[in-house]
Coordinates of C-alpha atoms and ligand atoms in Angstrom, one line a residue:
X1 CA -15.0 79.5 -170.6
X2 CA -15.7 82.6 -168.1
X3 CA -19.4 80.7 -167.9
X4 CA -18.4 77.1 -167.8
X5 CA -19.4 74.9 -164.8
X6 CA -18.0 71.6 -163.5
X7 CA -20.5 68.9 -162.5
X8 CA -20.3 66.5 -161.7
X9 CA -23.0 63.4 -162.1
X10 CA -25.2 64.2 -159.4
X11 CA -25.2 67.5 -160.6
X12 CA -23.4 68.9 -157.9
X13 CA -21.5 71.9 -159.1
X14 CA -18.7 71.9 -158.2
X15 CA -16.6 75.1 -157.7
X16 CA -14.0 74.6 -155.2
X17 CA -10.8 73.9 -155.5
X18 CA -8.4 73.6 -151.7
X19 CA -5.1 73.3 -153.1
X20 CA -2.3 71.6 -151.1
X21 CA 0.6 73.1 -151.8
X22 CA 3.4 70.8 -149.9
X23 CA 3.0 67.7 -147.5
X24 CA 5.8 69.3 -145.1
X25 CA 5.6 71.1 -142.6
X26 CA 6.9 72.7 -139.4
X27 CA 4.8 71.7 -136.3
X28 CA 3.6 68.4 -135.7
X29 CA 0.2 67.2 -135.1
X30 CA -1.2 64.7 -132.6
X31 CA -4.3 63.6 -135.1
X32 CA -2.5 65.0 -138.4
X33 CA 0.9 63.1 -138.7
X34 CA 2.9 60.8 -137.1
X35 CA 6.0 62.2 -135.2
X36 CA 9.0 61.1 -137.8
X37 CA 7.7 61.6 -141.5
X38 CA 8.5 61.3 -144.4
X39 CA 8.0 63.5 -146.2
X40 CA 7.7 63.2 -150.6
X41 CA 11.2 63.6 -152.6
X42 CA 11.0 66.6 -154.7
X43 CA 10.4 64.4 -158.1
X44 CA 7.3 63.7 -156.5
X45 CA 5.5 66.9 -156.3
X46 CA 4.4 70.1 -158.3
X47 CA 6.7 73.0 -159.0
X48 CA 4.9 76.2 -158.6
X49 CA 4.2 76.7 -161.7
X50 CA 2.3 72.9 -162.3
X51 CA 0.5 74.0 -159.2
X52 CA -0.3 77.4 -161.0
X53 CA -1.2 75.5 -164.2
X54 CA -3.9 73.0 -162.7
X55 CA -5.5 76.7 -160.8
X56 CA -5.6 78.7 -164.2
X57 CA -7.0 75.2 -165.7
X58 CA -9.8 75.2 -162.9
X59 CA -10.8 79.4 -162.6
X60 CA -11.3 78.5 -166.8
X61 CA -13.8 75.5 -165.9
X62 CA -16.0 77.9 -163.4
X63 CA -13.6 77.5 -160.0
X64 CA -14.3 80.7 -158.5
X65 CA -12.4 79.7 -154.6
X66 CA -9.2 78.2 -154.5
X67 CA -7.7 77.4 -151.4
X68 CA -4.2 77.1 -150.8
X69 CA -3.1 74.7 -147.7
X70 CA -1.4 71.7 -146.4
X71 CA 1.6 70.4 -145.2
X72 CA 1.6 73.9 -143.3
X73 CA 2.0 76.3 -146.9
X74 CA 4.0 78.7 -145.5
X75 CA 6.7 76.2 -145.8
X76 CA 6.8 76.1 -149.4
X77 CA 9.6 79.1 -151.1
X78 CA 8.1 81.5 -153.3
X79 CA 4.8 80.5 -151.4
X80 CA 3.8 84.4 -152.3
X81 CA 4.5 85.0 -156.0
X82 CA 2.0 81.9 -156.3
X83 CA -0.6 83.7 -153.9
X84 CA -0.1 86.2 -156.1
X85 CA -0.2 84.7 -159.8
X86 CA -3.6 82.4 -158.5
X87 CA -5.3 86.0 -157.2
X88 CA -4.4 87.6 -160.4
X89 CA -6.1 85.0 -162.7
X90 CA -10.0 86.5 -163.7
X91 CA -12.7 85.1 -163.1
X92 CA -12.0 83.4 -158.9
X93 CA -13.2 85.5 -156.7
X94 CA -11.8 84.8 -153.1
X95 CA -8.2 83.0 -152.6
X96 CA -8.1 81.3 -148.7
X97 CA -5.3 79.8 -147.0
X98 CA -5.7 77.6 -144.0
X99 CA -2.2 78.3 -141.7
X100 CA -0.8 76.8 -138.7
X101 CA 0.2 80.9 -138.6
X102 CA 3.5 80.4 -137.5
X103 CA 5.1 82.2 -140.8
X104 CA 2.5 85.1 -140.0
X105 CA 4.5 87.7 -138.3
X106 CA 6.3 87.5 -141.3
X107 CA 4.1 86.6 -143.7
X108 CA 0.6 88.0 -142.6
X109 CA 0.9 91.4 -144.5
X110 CA 3.0 89.4 -148.2
X111 CA 0.2 87.7 -148.7
X112 CA -2.9 90.1 -147.8
X113 CA -1.0 92.2 -150.7
X114 CA -0.9 89.8 -152.8
X115 CA -4.5 89.2 -152.7
X116 CA -5.0 86.4 -150.0
X117 CA -8.9 86.9 -149.3
X118 CA -9.6 84.9 -146.3
X119 CA -6.7 83.1 -144.0
X120 CA -7.8 80.3 -141.7
X121 CA -5.9 79.8 -138.7
X122 CA -5.3 76.7 -137.0
X123 CA -5.1 77.0 -133.2
X124 CA -5.9 74.4 -130.0
X125 CA -4.4 75.1 -126.8
X126 CA -4.2 78.9 -125.3
X127 CA -2.0 76.9 -122.7
X128 CA 2.4 76.7 -124.3
X129 CA 3.3 73.2 -122.3
X130 CA 0.0 71.9 -124.6
X131 CA 0.4 73.3 -127.5
X132 CA 3.9 71.8 -127.8
X133 CA 2.6 69.2 -126.8
X134 CA -0.1 69.0 -129.5
X135 CA 1.2 70.2 -132.3
X136 CA 5.5 68.6 -130.8
X137 CA 7.2 71.8 -132.5
X138 CA 4.6 74.4 -131.7
X139 CA 5.2 78.4 -130.1
X140 CA 2.1 79.2 -129.7
X141 CA 3.3 82.9 -128.2
X142 CA 5.1 82.1 -132.4
X143 CA 1.6 81.9 -133.0
X144 CA -0.6 84.5 -131.7
X145 CA 1.5 87.0 -133.3
X146 CA 1.2 85.6 -136.6
X147 CA -2.8 86.2 -135.7
X148 CA -2.1 89.1 -134.5
X149 CA 0.0 90.3 -137.6
X150 CA -2.8 89.1 -139.7
X151 CA -5.3 91.2 -138.3
X152 CA -2.7 94.8 -138.3
X153 CA -2.3 93.5 -142.1
X154 CA -6.2 94.1 -142.7
X155 CA -7.3 90.8 -143.0
X156 CA -11.2 90.7 -141.8
X157 CA -13.5 87.9 -141.9
X158 CA -10.0 85.4 -140.2
X159 CA -11.2 82.3 -138.6
X160 CA -10.1 80.1 -136.3
X161 CA -10.1 76.6 -136.1
X162 CA -9.7 74.3 -133.8
X163 CA -10.0 69.7 -133.2
X164 CA -11.6 69.5 -130.1
X165 CA -10.3 66.3 -128.6
X166 CA -12.1 64.6 -125.2
X167 CA -9.4 65.2 -122.1
X168 CA -6.5 67.0 -124.5
X169 CA -8.6 69.8 -125.0
X170 CA -11.6 70.4 -124.3
X171 CA -12.0 72.1 -121.1
X172 CA -9.9 75.3 -123.4
X173 CA -13.1 75.4 -125.6
X174 CA -15.3 78.6 -123.9
X175 CA -11.4 79.9 -123.2
X176 CA -10.9 79.6 -127.8
X177 CA -14.2 81.3 -127.8
X178 CA -13.4 84.2 -125.3
X179 CA -10.3 84.6 -127.4
X180 CA -12.1 84.4 -130.9
X181 CA -14.4 87.0 -129.2
X182 CA -11.6 89.7 -128.3
X183 CA -10.2 89.3 -131.6
X184 CA -13.4 89.3 -134.1
X185 CA -12.5 86.5 -135.0
X186 CA -14.6 83.8 -136.4
X187 CA -14.1 79.7 -134.3
X188 CA -14.8 77.0 -136.1
X189 CA -14.5 73.4 -134.2
X190 CA -13.8 70.3 -135.7
X191 CA -14.9 66.9 -134.9
X192 CA -11.8 64.5 -135.8
X193 CA -11.4 62.5 -138.3
X194 CA -9.3 58.8 -138.9
X195 CA -7.7 60.4 -141.7
X196 CA -4.0 58.4 -141.2
X197 CA -3.0 56.1 -138.2
X198 CA -1.8 58.4 -134.8
X199 CA -0.5 56.7 -132.2
X200 CA -0.6 58.8 -129.4
X201 CA -3.9 59.2 -128.6
X202 CA -7.5 56.9 -129.7
X203 CA -9.3 59.0 -131.9
X204 CA -12.6 56.8 -130.4
X205 CA -11.8 57.6 -126.9
X206 CA -10.7 61.3 -128.3
X207 CA -14.1 61.9 -129.7
X208 CA -15.5 65.1 -128.7
X209 CA -19.1 65.5 -130.6
X210 CA -20.2 69.1 -132.1
X211 CA -23.2 68.9 -129.8
X212 CA -21.2 68.0 -127.0
X213 CA -18.7 71.4 -127.9
X214 CA -22.1 72.9 -128.5
X215 CA -23.4 72.5 -124.4
X216 CA -19.8 73.8 -123.2
X217 CA -20.1 77.2 -124.7
X218 CA -23.8 77.5 -123.6
X219 CA -22.8 76.6 -120.8
X220 CA -20.9 80.3 -121.2
X221 CA -22.8 82.1 -124.3
X222 CA -26.2 81.8 -125.8
X223 CA -25.6 80.9 -128.8
X224 CA -28.7 82.1 -131.5
X225 CA -28.4 79.6 -134.7
X226 CA -27.6 80.7 -137.4
X227 CA -28.7 80.7 -141.2
X228 CA -24.8 81.7 -141.9
X229 CA -23.1 79.2 -144.2
X230 CA -20.2 79.8 -146.3
X231 CA -21.4 76.9 -149.2
X232 CA -18.9 74.6 -146.8
X233 CA -18.9 71.8 -144.2
X234 CA -19.4 74.6 -141.4
X235 CA -22.8 74.9 -139.5
X236 CA -22.5 78.4 -137.8
X237 CA -23.9 79.5 -134.4
X238 CA -24.3 83.6 -133.4
X239 CA -23.2 85.2 -130.1
X240 CA -25.7 87.4 -128.5
X241 CA -22.7 88.8 -126.2
X242 CA -20.0 89.0 -129.6
X243 CA -22.1 89.9 -132.2
X244 CA -18.8 90.5 -134.5
X245 CA -18.1 86.9 -133.6
X246 CA -19.8 83.2 -134.9
X247 CA -19.0 80.0 -134.3
X248 CA -18.7 76.6 -136.7
X249 CA -18.6 73.0 -136.8
X250 CA -17.6 71.3 -138.9
X251 CA -18.6 67.5 -138.2
X252 CA -18.1 64.6 -140.5
X253 CA -19.4 61.9 -138.2
X254 CA -22.2 63.6 -136.8
X255 CA -23.9 65.8 -139.7
X256 CA -23.4 64.1 -143.5
X257 CA -22.8 67.5 -145.3
X258 CA -22.5 65.9 -148.2
X259 CA -25.3 66.6 -150.3
X260 CA -24.2 70.4 -150.9
X261 CA -20.4 69.6 -151.5
X262 CA -19.1 71.4 -154.2
X263 CA -15.4 70.8 -153.8
X264 CA -12.5 68.5 -154.2
X265 CA -8.7 69.1 -154.2
X266 CA -5.2 68.3 -155.2
X267 CA -2.9 66.6 -153.5
X268 CA 1.3 68.2 -153.5
X269 CA 1.5 65.0 -156.1
X270 CA -0.9 66.4 -158.0
X271 CA -4.3 63.5 -157.5
X272 CA -6.9 64.9 -157.7
X273 CA -8.8 64.1 -154.7
X274 CA -12.5 64.2 -155.6
X275 CA -13.9 63.6 -152.2
X276 CA -11.8 63.6 -148.6
X277 CA -13.1 60.8 -147.1
X278 CA -12.9 58.4 -150.1
X279 CA -10.1 57.6 -152.5
X280 CA -11.0 58.4 -156.0
X281 CA -8.7 60.6 -157.6
X282 CA -7.1 61.7 -161.4
X283 CA -3.2 61.5 -161.9
X284 CA -3.4 65.6 -162.9
X285 CA 0.8 65.3 -162.6
X286 CA 0.7 62.3 -165.0
X287 CA -1.7 64.8 -167.3
X288 CA 0.9 68.1 -167.3
X289 CA 4.3 66.1 -167.3
X290 CA 2.9 64.0 -170.5
X291 CA 0.9 67.2 -172.4
X292 CA 3.5 69.9 -171.7
X293 CA 1.8 73.0 -172.9
X294 CA -1.4 72.0 -173.7
X295 CA -4.3 73.2 -171.2
X296 CA -6.9 71.8 -173.3
X297 CA -5.6 68.1 -172.1
X298 CA -6.1 69.3 -168.5
X299 CA -8.9 70.3 -168.3
X300 CA -10.0 67.4 -170.2
X301 CA -9.0 66.0 -167.6
X302 CA -11.2 67.3 -164.7
X303 CA -14.0 67.4 -166.9
X304 CA -13.5 63.7 -167.1
X305 CA -12.4 63.3 -163.1
X306 CA -15.4 64.5 -162.0
X307 CA -17.7 61.3 -163.5
X308 CA -15.2 59.9 -160.3
X309 CA -16.8 62.4 -157.3
X310 CA -18.7 59.3 -155.0
X311 CA -21.8 60.4 -154.1
X312 CA -20.8 60.3 -149.7
X313 CA -18.0 60.6 -147.3
X314 CA -19.2 57.2 -144.7
X315 CA -16.6 58.3 -141.1
X316 CA -17.7 55.7 -138.2
X317 CA -16.2 57.1 -135.0
X318 CA -13.0 53.7 -134.8
X319 CA -9.2 53.6 -134.5
X320 CA -9.8 51.4 -137.8
X321 CA -7.5 53.8 -140.2
X322 CA -10.4 54.4 -143.1
X323 CA -8.3 56.3 -145.2
X324 CA -4.7 55.9 -145.2
X325 CA -4.2 59.4 -146.1
X326 CA -2.5 61.5 -143.4
X327 CA -4.6 64.8 -143.3
X328 CA -1.4 67.1 -144.7
X329 CA -1.3 64.7 -147.6
X330 CA -4.8 65.4 -147.9
X331 CA -4.7 69.2 -148.3
X332 CA -7.6 69.2 -145.3
Ligands
SAM1 N1 -1.2 73.3 -141.8 C1 -2.2 73.7 -142.0 C2 -3.1 74.2 -140.7 O1 -2.8 73.5 -139.7 O2 -3.8 75.4 -140.5 C3 -2.9 73.7 -142.9 C4 -3.2 72.0 -143.2 S1 -4.0 70.7 -141.6 C5 -3.8 69.9 -142.5 C6 -6.2 71.9 -142.3 C7 -6.8 71.2 -140.8 O3 -6.8 70.1 -140.8 C8 -6.9 72.3 -139.6 O4 -7.3 73.6 -139.5 C9 -5.9 70.6 -139.0 O5 -6.1 71.6 -137.7 C10 -7.3 70.1 -139.4 N2 -6.5 68.4 -139.2 C11 -6.0 67.6 -139.4 N3 -5.9 66.7 -139.8 C12 -7.0 66.1 -139.0 C13 -7.4 64.9 -138.2 N4 -7.2 64.0 -138.5 N5 -9.5 65.3 -138.2 C14 -9.4 66.5 -138.5 N6 -9.1 67.5 -138.4 C15 -7.7 67.8 -138.4
SF4_2 FE1 0.8 70.5 -140.0 FE2 -0.9 71.4 -140.1 FE3 -1.4 69.2 -139.7 FE4 -0.7 70.3 -137.9 S1 -2.7 70.4 -138.8 S2 0.5 68.8 -138.6 S3 0.5 72.7 -138.6 S4 0.0 70.3 -142.1

């Protein structure tokens, strides 16, 4: 199976899996969760063993990159062991993780040793008060210490993720760029997506486009367009003043990246989502639990599910909830 390839009905090769390992989180970011979230009961979520089996089947079918996400992946107990097992799968090129950084102070070293290759760390503000407001519970210094622990542990090409909201953190864009440059990190600015219903701000009023972010950065730095690609939705720019850092933009509203989509996502309930912005899905938990010890059944279900992958999402900038899932359920 080493040269298996998963193709959807538009002949797009799917070789990237984003695996959500928990819907829980120690933060409650205003754009991601409601303040009083109800999380899934334990029996409804996949065990670590089941998550591993899904990873194993995807890699057998040609997946080359897996990103663990959530919720906050580092609040799931046993996460380091899961990383070690997935990283050792023959054929997998890269195991990555997206994290809020709060647990990296203690876990960066073990994750690096377990074989995690790259980290994306979310950081929306450098002001402790505002950071607390945006995350509702987060401690900025703990996250900065986590970022520094990741650098010290040996992680390279670490990327910061920042969701920009007009009137909430847009005035910090260049400070965040300077922070990334100081540490030799990349930084990606993300347009807020209409996932789940939120109450604290109007997504329409807070919308700040990638073009606006770029114009803001151009006030302080010389941006050079770049053909760099990670095969994902980010478009990258280099900074003349800081050759070691790149600036990425994820613009689901203003730039449609669906034609080159190579990814699928699995929720921690074992629901395989074929597109971030649509509900097309397949229930892998049922397949796993109805056919224990039969990886072929799981692989067949995955191959079949590729036929459900839609051509594109259609996010609009308004306050209507277009997808009822919150991002913590989806796995960002
Ligand atoms: N807890 C981890 C973290 O925050 O990095 C991983 C999961 S989080 C859902 C993954 C990414 O999705 C984060 O960078 C977060 O900022 C982003 N995100 C969450 N909700 C979003 C939304 N509605 N629109 C755009 N990005 C969102
Ligand atoms: Fe938690 Fe990440 Fe969602 Fe923030 S964005 S609430 S850190 S899952």
